[in-house]
PDB file of C-alpha atoms in Angstrom:
ATOM      1  CA  UNK A   1      52.948 -67.740  96.766  1.00  0.00           C
ATOM      2  CA  UNK A   2      50.171 -70.126  97.071  1.00  0.00           C
ATOM      3  CA  UNK A   3      48.435 -66.838  98.330  1.00  0.00           C
ATOM      4  CA  UNK A   4      49.314 -64.268  94.937  1.00  0.00           C
ATOM      5  CA  UNK A   5      48.385 -67.929  93.090  1.00  0.00           C
ATOM      6  CA  UNK A   6      44.437 -68.286  94.404  1.00  0.00           C
ATOM      7  CA  UNK A   7      44.149 -64.238  94.088  1.00  0.00           C
ATOM      8  CA  UNK A   8      45.432 -64.682  90.746  1.00  0.00           C
ATOM      9  CA  UNK A   9      42.565 -67.778  89.709  1.00  0.00           C
ATOM     10  CA  UNK A  10      39.691 -65.667  91.550  1.00  0.00           C
ATOM     11  CA  UNK A  11      40.923 -62.401  89.706  1.00  0.00           C
ATOM     12  CA  UNK A  12      41.191 -64.458  86.593  1.00  0.00           C
ATOM     13  CA  UNK A  13      37.498 -65.132  86.546  1.00  0.00           C
ATOM     14  CA  UNK A  14      35.811 -62.302  87.447  1.00  0.00           C
ATOM     15  CA  UNK A  15      37.768 -60.800  84.228  1.00  0.00           C
ATOM     16  CA  UNK A  16      36.019 -63.448  82.679  1.00  0.00           C
ATOM     17  CA  UNK A  17      32.835 -63.199  84.173  1.00  0.00           C
ATOM     18  CA  UNK A  18      32.571 -59.493  83.334  1.00  0.00           C
ATOM     19  CA  UNK A  19      33.748 -60.350  79.231  1.00  0.00           C
ATOM     20  CA  UNK A  20      30.757 -62.834  79.640  1.00  0.00           C
ATOM     21  CA  UNK A  21      28.676 -59.825  80.989  1.00  0.00           C
ATOM     22  CA  UNK A  22      29.257 -57.322  78.097  1.00  0.00           C
ATOM     23  CA  UNK A  23      28.852 -60.198  75.662  1.00  0.00           C
ATOM     24  CA  UNK A  24      25.329 -60.810  76.869  1.00  0.00           C
ATOM     25  CA  UNK A  25      24.565 -57.073  77.122  1.00  0.00           C
ATOM     26  CA  UNK A  26      25.802 -56.793  73.355  1.00  0.00           C
ATOM     27  CA  UNK A  27      23.740 -59.674  72.615  1.00  0.00           C
ATOM     28  CA  UNK A  28      21.148 -58.334  74.729  1.00  0.00           C
ATOM     29  CA  UNK A  29      20.664 -54.959  72.550  1.00  0.00           C
ATOM     30  CA  UNK A  30      20.947 -57.328  69.662  1.00  0.00           C
ATOM     31  CA  UNK A  31      18.221 -59.526  70.922  1.00  0.00           C
ATOM     32  CA  UNK A  32      15.714 -56.717  72.200  1.00  0.00           C
ATOM     33  CA  UNK A  33      16.465 -53.263  69.973  1.00  0.00           C
ATOM     34  CA  UNK A  34      12.959 -51.960  68.776  1.00  0.00           C
ATOM     35  CA  UNK A  35      12.069 -53.384  65.664  1.00  0.00           C
ATOM     36  CA  UNK A  36      12.157 -50.582  62.561  1.00  0.00           C
ATOM     37  CA  UNK A  37       8.167 -51.587  61.196  1.00  0.00           C
ATOM     38  CA  UNK A  38       5.643 -51.473  63.602  1.00  0.00           C
ATOM     39  CA  UNK A  39       3.523 -55.090  63.898  1.00  0.00           C
ATOM     40  CA  UNK A  40       1.112 -54.780  61.658  1.00  0.00           C
ATOM     41  CA  UNK A  41      -1.608 -57.179  64.225  1.00  0.00           C
ATOM     42  CA  UNK A  42      -1.159 -54.758  67.468  1.00  0.00           C
ATOM     43  CA  UNK A  43      -3.502 -51.802  66.954  1.00  0.00           C
ATOM     44  CA  UNK A  44      -3.364 -49.273  69.407  1.00  0.00           C
ATOM     45  CA  UNK A  45      -6.404 -47.836  71.022  1.00  0.00           C
ATOM     46  CA  UNK A  46      -5.700 -44.820  71.856  1.00  0.00           C
ATOM     47  CA  UNK A  47      -8.396 -42.449  70.305  1.00  0.00           C
ATOM     48  CA  UNK A  48     -11.344 -42.221  73.095  1.00  0.00           C
ATOM     49  CA  UNK A  49     -14.470 -40.211  74.012  1.00  0.00           C
ATOM     50  CA  UNK A  50     -15.040 -38.529  77.299  1.00  0.00           C
ATOM     51  CA  UNK A  51     -17.837 -36.393  78.086  1.00  0.00           C
ATOM     52  CA  UNK A  52     -18.305 -35.737  74.602  1.00  0.00           C
ATOM     53  CA  UNK A  53     -14.793 -34.729  74.028  1.00  0.00           C
ATOM     54  CA  UNK A  54     -12.628 -36.749  71.783  1.00  0.00           C
ATOM     55  CA  UNK A  55      -8.844 -37.147  73.298  1.00  0.00           C
ATOM     56  CA  UNK A  56      -6.241 -39.086  72.724  1.00  0.00           C
ATOM     57  CA  UNK A  57      -4.097 -41.378  74.884  1.00  0.00           C
ATOM     58  CA  UNK A  58      -1.364 -41.100  76.303  1.00  0.00           C
ATOM     59  CA  UNK A  59      -3.004 -37.761  78.628  1.00  0.00           C
ATOM     60  CA  UNK A  60      -2.661 -36.404  81.950  1.00  0.00           C
ATOM     61  CA  UNK A  61      -5.527 -34.297  83.591  1.00  0.00           C
ATOM     62  CA  UNK A  62      -4.858 -32.608  86.632  1.00  0.00           C
ATOM     63  CA  UNK A  63      -5.714 -30.725  88.655  1.00  0.00           C
ATOM     64  CA  UNK A  64      -8.245 -33.515  90.405  1.00  0.00           C
ATOM     65  CA  UNK A  65     -10.216 -33.578  93.494  1.00  0.00           C
ATOM     66  CA  UNK A  66      -8.985 -37.330  95.084  1.00  0.00           C
ATOM     67  CA  UNK A  67     -10.841 -39.684  93.675  1.00  0.00           C
ATOM     68  CA  UNK A  68     -12.069 -38.190  90.814  1.00  0.00           C
ATOM     69  CA  UNK A  69     -14.215 -40.692  88.183  1.00  0.00           C
ATOM     70  CA  UNK A  70     -13.002 -40.852  84.137  1.00  0.00           C
ATOM     71  CA  UNK A  71     -14.857 -42.669  81.514  1.00  0.00           C
ATOM     72  CA  UNK A  72     -13.092 -43.248  78.686  1.00  0.00           C
ATOM     73  CA  UNK A  73     -15.568 -44.971  75.692  1.00  0.00           C
ATOM     74  CA  UNK A  74     -14.037 -46.170  72.755  1.00  0.00           C
ATOM     75  CA  UNK A  75     -15.038 -48.657  69.185  1.00  0.00           C
ATOM     76  CA  UNK A  76     -12.824 -51.301  68.701  1.00  0.00           C
ATOM     77  CA  UNK A  77     -13.488 -54.565  66.181  1.00  0.00           C
ATOM     78  CA  UNK A  78     -11.422 -57.368  68.154  1.00  0.00           C
ATOM     79  CA  UNK A  79     -10.767 -60.757  66.106  1.00  0.00           C
ATOM     80  CA  UNK A  80     -11.387 -63.981  67.660  1.00  0.00           C
ATOM     81  CA  UNK A  81      -8.923 -64.691  70.353  1.00  0.00           C
ATOM     82  CA  UNK A  82      -7.572 -61.314  70.877  1.00  0.00           C
ATOM     83  CA  UNK A  83      -6.697 -59.847  73.686  1.00  0.00           C
ATOM     84  CA  UNK A  84      -6.400 -56.391  75.557  1.00  0.00           C
ATOM     85  CA  UNK A  85      -2.711 -55.069  77.004  1.00  0.00           C
ATOM     86  CA  UNK A  86      -3.130 -52.685  79.857  1.00  0.00           C
ATOM     87  CA  UNK A  87      -1.617 -50.198  81.682  1.00  0.00           C
ATOM     88  CA  UNK A  88      -2.795 -48.199  84.625  1.00  0.00           C
ATOM     89  CA  UNK A  89      -0.397 -45.835  87.181  1.00  0.00           C
ATOM     90  CA  UNK A  90      -2.541 -44.899  90.592  1.00  0.00           C
ATOM     91  CA  UNK A  91      -5.706 -44.739  89.581  1.00  0.00           C
ATOM     92  CA  UNK A  92      -7.745 -47.883  90.393  1.00  0.00           C
ATOM     93  CA  UNK A  93      -9.641 -49.038  87.085  1.00  0.00           C
ATOM     94  CA  UNK A  94     -12.344 -51.094  85.850  1.00  0.00           C
ATOM     95  CA  UNK A  95     -12.463 -52.494  82.191  1.00  0.00           C
ATOM     96  CA  UNK A  96     -16.144 -53.257  80.645  1.00  0.00           C
ATOM     97  CA  UNK A  97     -16.884 -55.143  77.037  1.00  0.00           C
ATOM     98  CA  UNK A  98     -20.935 -53.876  75.807  1.00  0.00           C
ATOM     99  CA  UNK A  99     -21.314 -53.168  79.157  1.00  0.00           C
ATOM    100  CA  UNK A 100     -19.838 -57.002  80.389  1.00  0.00           C
ATOM    101  CA  UNK A 101     -17.111 -55.933  82.918  1.00  0.00           C
ATOM    102  CA  UNK A 102     -14.173 -58.171  81.661  1.00  0.00           C
ATOM    103  CA  UNK A 103     -10.923 -56.808  84.615  1.00  0.00           C
ATOM    104  CA  UNK A 104     -10.976 -54.586  87.309  1.00  0.00           C
ATOM    105  CA  UNK A 105      -8.323 -53.431  89.168  1.00  0.00           C
ATOM    106  CA  UNK A 106      -7.931 -51.313  92.446  1.00  0.00           C
ATOM    107  CA  UNK A 107     -10.629 -51.715  94.417  1.00  0.00           C
ATOM    108  CA  UNK A 108     -10.873 -51.083  97.879  1.00  0.00           C
ATOM    109  CA  UNK A 109      -9.868 -53.833 100.587  1.00  0.00           C
ATOM    110  CA  UNK A 110      -8.111 -55.372  97.210  1.00  0.00           C
ATOM    111  CA  UNK A 111      -4.269 -53.815  98.435  1.00  0.00           C
ATOM    112  CA  UNK A 112      -2.437 -53.824 101.484  1.00  0.00           C
ATOM    113  CA  UNK A 113      -3.558 -51.275 103.379  1.00  0.00           C
ATOM    114  CA  UNK A 114      -0.654 -48.617 103.206  1.00  0.00           C
ATOM    115  CA  UNK A 115      -1.425 -49.018  99.551  1.00  0.00           C
ATOM    116  CA  UNK A 116      -3.413 -45.518  99.203  1.00  0.00           C
ATOM    117  CA  UNK A 117      -3.293 -45.512  95.584  1.00  0.00           C
ATOM    118  CA  UNK A 118      -3.371 -48.662  94.190  1.00  0.00           C
ATOM    119  CA  UNK A 119       0.746 -49.314  92.409  1.00  0.00           C
ATOM    120  CA  UNK A 120       0.990 -49.473  88.366  1.00  0.00           C
ATOM    121  CA  UNK A 121      -0.447 -52.554  86.943  1.00  0.00           C
ATOM    122  CA  UNK A 122       0.064 -53.897  83.631  1.00  0.00           C
ATOM    123  CA  UNK A 123      -2.024 -56.861  82.095  1.00  0.00           C
ATOM    124  CA  UNK A 124      -3.147 -59.037  79.083  1.00  0.00           C
ATOM    125  CA  UNK A 125      -7.334 -59.053  79.574  1.00  0.00           C
ATOM    126  CA  UNK A 126      -9.388 -61.357  77.261  1.00  0.00           C
ATOM    127  CA  UNK A 127     -12.282 -60.665  75.453  1.00  0.00           C
ATOM    128  CA  UNK A 128     -15.267 -62.195  74.402  1.00  0.00           C
ATOM    129  CA  UNK A 129     -15.417 -64.223  71.103  1.00  0.00           C
ATOM    130  CA  UNK A 130     -16.205 -61.842  69.064  1.00  0.00           C
ATOM    131  CA  UNK A 131     -15.747 -60.816  64.992  1.00  0.00           C
ATOM    132  CA  UNK A 132     -18.468 -57.990  65.408  1.00  0.00           C
ATOM    133  CA  UNK A 133     -17.955 -54.159  66.679  1.00  0.00           C
ATOM    134  CA  UNK A 134     -17.687 -53.424  69.926  1.00  0.00           C
ATOM    135  CA  UNK A 135     -18.302 -50.551  72.589  1.00  0.00           C
ATOM    136  CA  UNK A 136     -15.048 -50.171  75.531  1.00  0.00           C
ATOM    137  CA  UNK A 137     -16.011 -48.794  78.468  1.00  0.00           C
ATOM    138  CA  UNK A 138     -13.081 -47.808  80.680  1.00  0.00           C
ATOM    139  CA  UNK A 139     -14.114 -46.290  84.274  1.00  0.00           C
ATOM    140  CA  UNK A 140     -10.846 -44.497  86.559  1.00  0.00           C
ATOM    141  CA  UNK A 141     -10.747 -43.448  89.474  1.00  0.00           C
ATOM    142  CA  UNK A 142      -8.257 -40.637  90.063  1.00  0.00           C
ATOM    143  CA  UNK A 143      -5.290 -40.816  92.846  1.00  0.00           C
ATOM    144  CA  UNK A 144      -6.035 -40.291  96.595  1.00  0.00           C
ATOM    145  CA  UNK A 145      -2.631 -38.555  97.425  1.00  0.00           C
ATOM    146  CA  UNK A 146      -2.052 -36.777  93.767  1.00  0.00           C
ATOM    147  CA  UNK A 147      -3.774 -34.297  91.712  1.00  0.00           C
ATOM    148  CA  UNK A 148      -2.772 -35.883  88.063  1.00  0.00           C
ATOM    149  CA  UNK A 149      -3.991 -38.388  87.368  1.00  0.00           C
ATOM    150  CA  UNK A 150      -2.336 -39.965  83.475  1.00  0.00           C
ATOM    151  CA  UNK A 151      -3.762 -42.919  81.456  1.00  0.00           C
ATOM    152  CA  UNK A 152      -2.080 -44.725  78.895  1.00  0.00           C
ATOM    153  CA  UNK A 153      -3.182 -46.213  76.033  1.00  0.00           C
ATOM    154  CA  UNK A 154      -4.089 -49.239  75.489  1.00  0.00           C
ATOM    155  CA  UNK A 155      -3.259 -52.220  72.579  1.00  0.00           C
ATOM    156  CA  UNK A 156      -5.121 -54.796  71.214  1.00  0.00           C
ATOM    157  CA  UNK A 157      -4.038 -58.031  69.361  1.00  0.00           C
ATOM    158  CA  UNK A 158      -3.588 -61.660  69.749  1.00  0.00           C
ATOM    159  CA  UNK A 159      -1.796 -62.921  73.260  1.00  0.00           C
ATOM    160  CA  UNK A 160       2.057 -63.843  71.127  1.00  0.00           C
ATOM    161  CA  UNK A 161       1.822 -60.462  68.962  1.00  0.00           C
ATOM    162  CA  UNK A 162       1.403 -58.562  71.838  1.00  0.00           C
ATOM    163  CA  UNK A 163       4.484 -60.418  73.890  1.00  0.00           C
ATOM    164  CA  UNK A 164       6.357 -59.782  70.742  1.00  0.00           C
ATOM    165  CA  UNK A 165       5.598 -56.078  70.521  1.00  0.00           C
ATOM    166  CA  UNK A 166       6.249 -55.941  74.409  1.00  0.00           C
ATOM    167  CA  UNK A 167       9.567 -57.701  74.286  1.00  0.00           C
ATOM    168  CA  UNK A 168      10.645 -55.491  71.289  1.00  0.00           C
ATOM    169  CA  UNK A 169       9.789 -52.642  73.494  1.00  0.00           C
ATOM    170  CA  UNK A 170      11.072 -53.221  77.161  1.00  0.00           C
ATOM    171  CA  UNK A 171      12.914 -56.876  76.596  1.00  0.00           C
ATOM    172  CA  UNK A 172      16.121 -54.861  77.315  1.00  0.00           C
ATOM    173  CA  UNK A 173      14.857 -53.465  80.454  1.00  0.00           C
ATOM    174  CA  UNK A 174      13.948 -57.049  82.039  1.00  0.00           C
ATOM    175  CA  UNK A 175      17.386 -58.878  81.073  1.00  0.00           C
ATOM    176  CA  UNK A 176      19.645 -55.923  82.192  1.00  0.00           C
ATOM    177  CA  UNK A 177      17.030 -55.844  85.648  1.00  0.00           C
ATOM    178  CA  UNK A 178      18.154 -59.619  85.876  1.00  0.00           C
ATOM    179  CA  UNK A 179      21.626 -59.619  84.841  1.00  0.00           C
ATOM    180  CA  UNK A 180      22.444 -56.698  87.827  1.00  0.00           C
ATOM    181  CA  UNK A 181      20.299 -59.280  90.470  1.00  0.00           C
ATOM    182  CA  UNK A 182      22.485 -61.819  89.443  1.00  0.00           C
ATOM    183  CA  UNK A 183      26.138 -59.637  89.012  1.00  0.00           C
ATOM    184  CA  UNK A 184      24.714 -58.400  92.674  1.00  0.00           C
ATOM    185  CA  UNK A 185      24.551 -62.159  94.258  1.00  0.00           C
ATOM    186  CA  UNK A 186      27.913 -63.166  92.834  1.00  0.00           C
ATOM    187  CA  UNK A 187      29.906 -60.294  93.501  1.00  0.00           C
ATOM    188  CA  UNK A 188      28.598 -60.283  97.119  1.00  0.00           C
ATOM    189  CA  UNK A 189      29.311 -64.375  97.427  1.00  0.00           C
ATOM    190  CA  UNK A 190      33.521 -63.729  95.893  1.00  0.00           C
ATOM    191  CA  UNK A 191      33.252 -61.411  98.826  1.00  0.00           C
ATOM    192  CA  UNK A 192      35.196 -63.551 101.623  1.00  0.00           C
ATOM    193  CA  UNK A 193      37.113 -64.313  99.345  1.00  0.00           C
ATOM    194  CA  UNK A 194      38.944 -60.956  98.704  1.00  0.00           C
ATOM    195  CA  UNK A 195      38.338 -60.031 102.520  1.00  0.00           C
ATOM    196  CA  UNK A 196      40.613 -63.202 103.441  1.00  0.00           C
ATOM    197  CA  UNK A 197      43.840 -61.612 102.161  1.00  0.00           C
ATOM    198  CA  UNK A 198      42.966 -57.600 102.108  1.00  0.00           C
ATOM    199  CA  UNK A 199      40.461 -55.449 103.846  1.00  0.00           C
ATOM    200  CA  UNK A 200      40.181 -53.314 100.183  1.00  0.00           C
ATOM    201  CA  UNK A 201      38.234 -56.496  99.382  1.00  0.00           C
ATOM    202  CA  UNK A 202      35.191 -55.076 100.555  1.00  0.00           C
ATOM    203  CA  UNK A 203      35.309 -53.016  97.469  1.00  0.00           C
ATOM    204  CA  UNK A 204      33.669 -56.290  95.374  1.00  0.00           C
ATOM    205  CA  UNK A 205      30.712 -55.749  98.795  1.00  0.00           C
ATOM    206  CA  UNK A 206      30.082 -52.702  98.248  1.00  0.00           C
ATOM    207  CA  UNK A 207      29.821 -52.723  94.469  1.00  0.00           C
ATOM    208  CA  UNK A 208      27.877 -56.144  93.927  1.00  0.00           C
ATOM    209  CA  UNK A 209      25.039 -53.989  96.266  1.00  0.00           C
ATOM    210  CA  UNK A 210      24.881 -50.950  94.011  1.00  0.00           C
ATOM    211  CA  UNK A 211      24.598 -53.433  91.332  1.00  0.00           C
ATOM    212  CA  UNK A 212      21.492 -55.833  93.300  1.00  0.00           C
ATOM    213  CA  UNK A 213      20.502 -52.153  94.530  1.00  0.00           C
ATOM    214  CA  UNK A 214      20.117 -51.224  90.868  1.00  0.00           C
ATOM    215  CA  UNK A 215      19.083 -54.667  89.454  1.00  0.00           C
ATOM    216  CA  UNK A 216      16.096 -54.132  91.975  1.00  0.00           C
ATOM    217  CA  UNK A 217      14.823 -50.725  91.029  1.00  0.00           C
ATOM    218  CA  UNK A 218      14.996 -51.824  87.477  1.00  0.00           C
ATOM    219  CA  UNK A 219      13.194 -55.079  87.824  1.00  0.00           C
ATOM    220  CA  UNK A 220      10.229 -53.499  89.803  1.00  0.00           C
ATOM    221  CA  UNK A 221       9.711 -50.523  87.328  1.00  0.00           C
ATOM    222  CA  UNK A 222       9.827 -52.561  84.644  1.00  0.00           C
ATOM    223  CA  UNK A 223       6.008 -52.799  82.998  1.00  0.00           C
ATOM    224  CA  UNK A 224       6.928 -56.599  81.295  1.00  0.00           C
ATOM    225  CA  UNK A 225       7.571 -57.276  85.026  1.00  0.00           C
ATOM    226  CA  UNK A 226       4.121 -57.333  85.771  1.00  0.00           C
ATOM    227  CA  UNK A 227       2.785 -59.996  83.095  1.00  0.00           C
ATOM    228  CA  UNK A 228       4.724 -62.617  84.784  1.00  0.00           C
ATOM    229  CA  UNK A 229       4.786 -61.477  88.647  1.00  0.00           C
ATOM    230  CA  UNK A 230       0.713 -61.169  89.124  1.00  0.00           C
ATOM    231  CA  UNK A 231       1.749 -59.087  92.494  1.00  0.00           C
ATOM    232  CA  UNK A 232       1.883 -55.251  92.196  1.00  0.00           C
ATOM    233  CA  UNK A 233       2.477 -54.815  95.780  1.00  0.00           C
ATOM    234  CA  UNK A 234       6.163 -56.811  95.487  1.00  0.00           C
ATOM    235  CA  UNK A 235       7.114 -55.475  92.141  1.00  0.00           C
ATOM    236  CA  UNK A 236       6.147 -51.468  93.966  1.00  0.00           C
ATOM    237  CA  UNK A 237       8.777 -52.371  97.452  1.00  0.00           C
ATOM    238  CA  UNK A 238      10.806 -53.784  95.197  1.00  0.00           C
ATOM    239  CA  UNK A 239      11.350 -51.056  92.906  1.00  0.00           C
ATOM    240  CA  UNK A 240      10.928 -48.448  95.641  1.00  0.00           C
ATOM    241  CA  UNK A 241      13.168 -49.995  98.431  1.00  0.00           C
ATOM    242  CA  UNK A 242      16.028 -50.296  95.221  1.00  0.00           C
ATOM    243  CA  UNK A 243      15.649 -46.916  94.592  1.00  0.00           C
ATOM    244  CA  UNK A 244      15.965 -45.299  98.150  1.00  0.00           C
ATOM    245  CA  UNK A 245      18.463 -48.446  98.661  1.00  0.00           C
ATOM    246  CA  UNK A 246      20.950 -46.773  95.866  1.00  0.00           C
ATOM    247  CA  UNK A 247      22.178 -44.684  98.977  1.00  0.00           C
ATOM    248  CA  UNK A 248      23.845 -46.917 101.280  1.00  0.00           C
ATOM    249  CA  UNK A 249      26.746 -48.292  98.730  1.00  0.00           C
ATOM    250  CA  UNK A 250      26.968 -44.808  96.874  1.00  0.00           C
TER     251      UNK A 250
END
């Protein structure tokens, strides 16, 4: 009788946990849903010039030989205190403003040797105090392990407006991955309680492991995560370990 009472108590606690989880997910959809109106103070810099040709980003260039240089320029008029949001995928990059380098990522020797191409990186970059038109220069190097380089547009705005815009686009993904990670840990902790009474309690362990792997994959892949954890190598390993580990619980 005592065992059945404990089992009912644990099941009730788990049911309440899942109810709270569903409620949190529903609230997150309402909180992080993309707004219909554009953020007026956030400008998407998509028009660039490369080799006297006008292009718009995002754009993929292929086929390319390893480490082919791609130099893009654009004219912008930033307000004092403006930042740039930049995203690069497997491509080393240098960002200059009127010839002055303000950001660099993926240069030789800056990452672990086993990473032949720099992992995806997102960052907010401060611009020099200016109220006049300036020239942005982006210098990319194509990946060494792929024949395609995909370049993404930059965003211009104040740090607060950029974060509001990015959270409206990717906040749910980040929140959902954290919930999955927490759920995986909780299920792993309660598994010993169930296995004491019934071997089928291991089902909760495999469910927790699946949730943990999915959460790690989603957390590492979310571009918003890179703004809070400045370790693209760690996020890269987290994402791919989570993805490849999914085969174990399945």
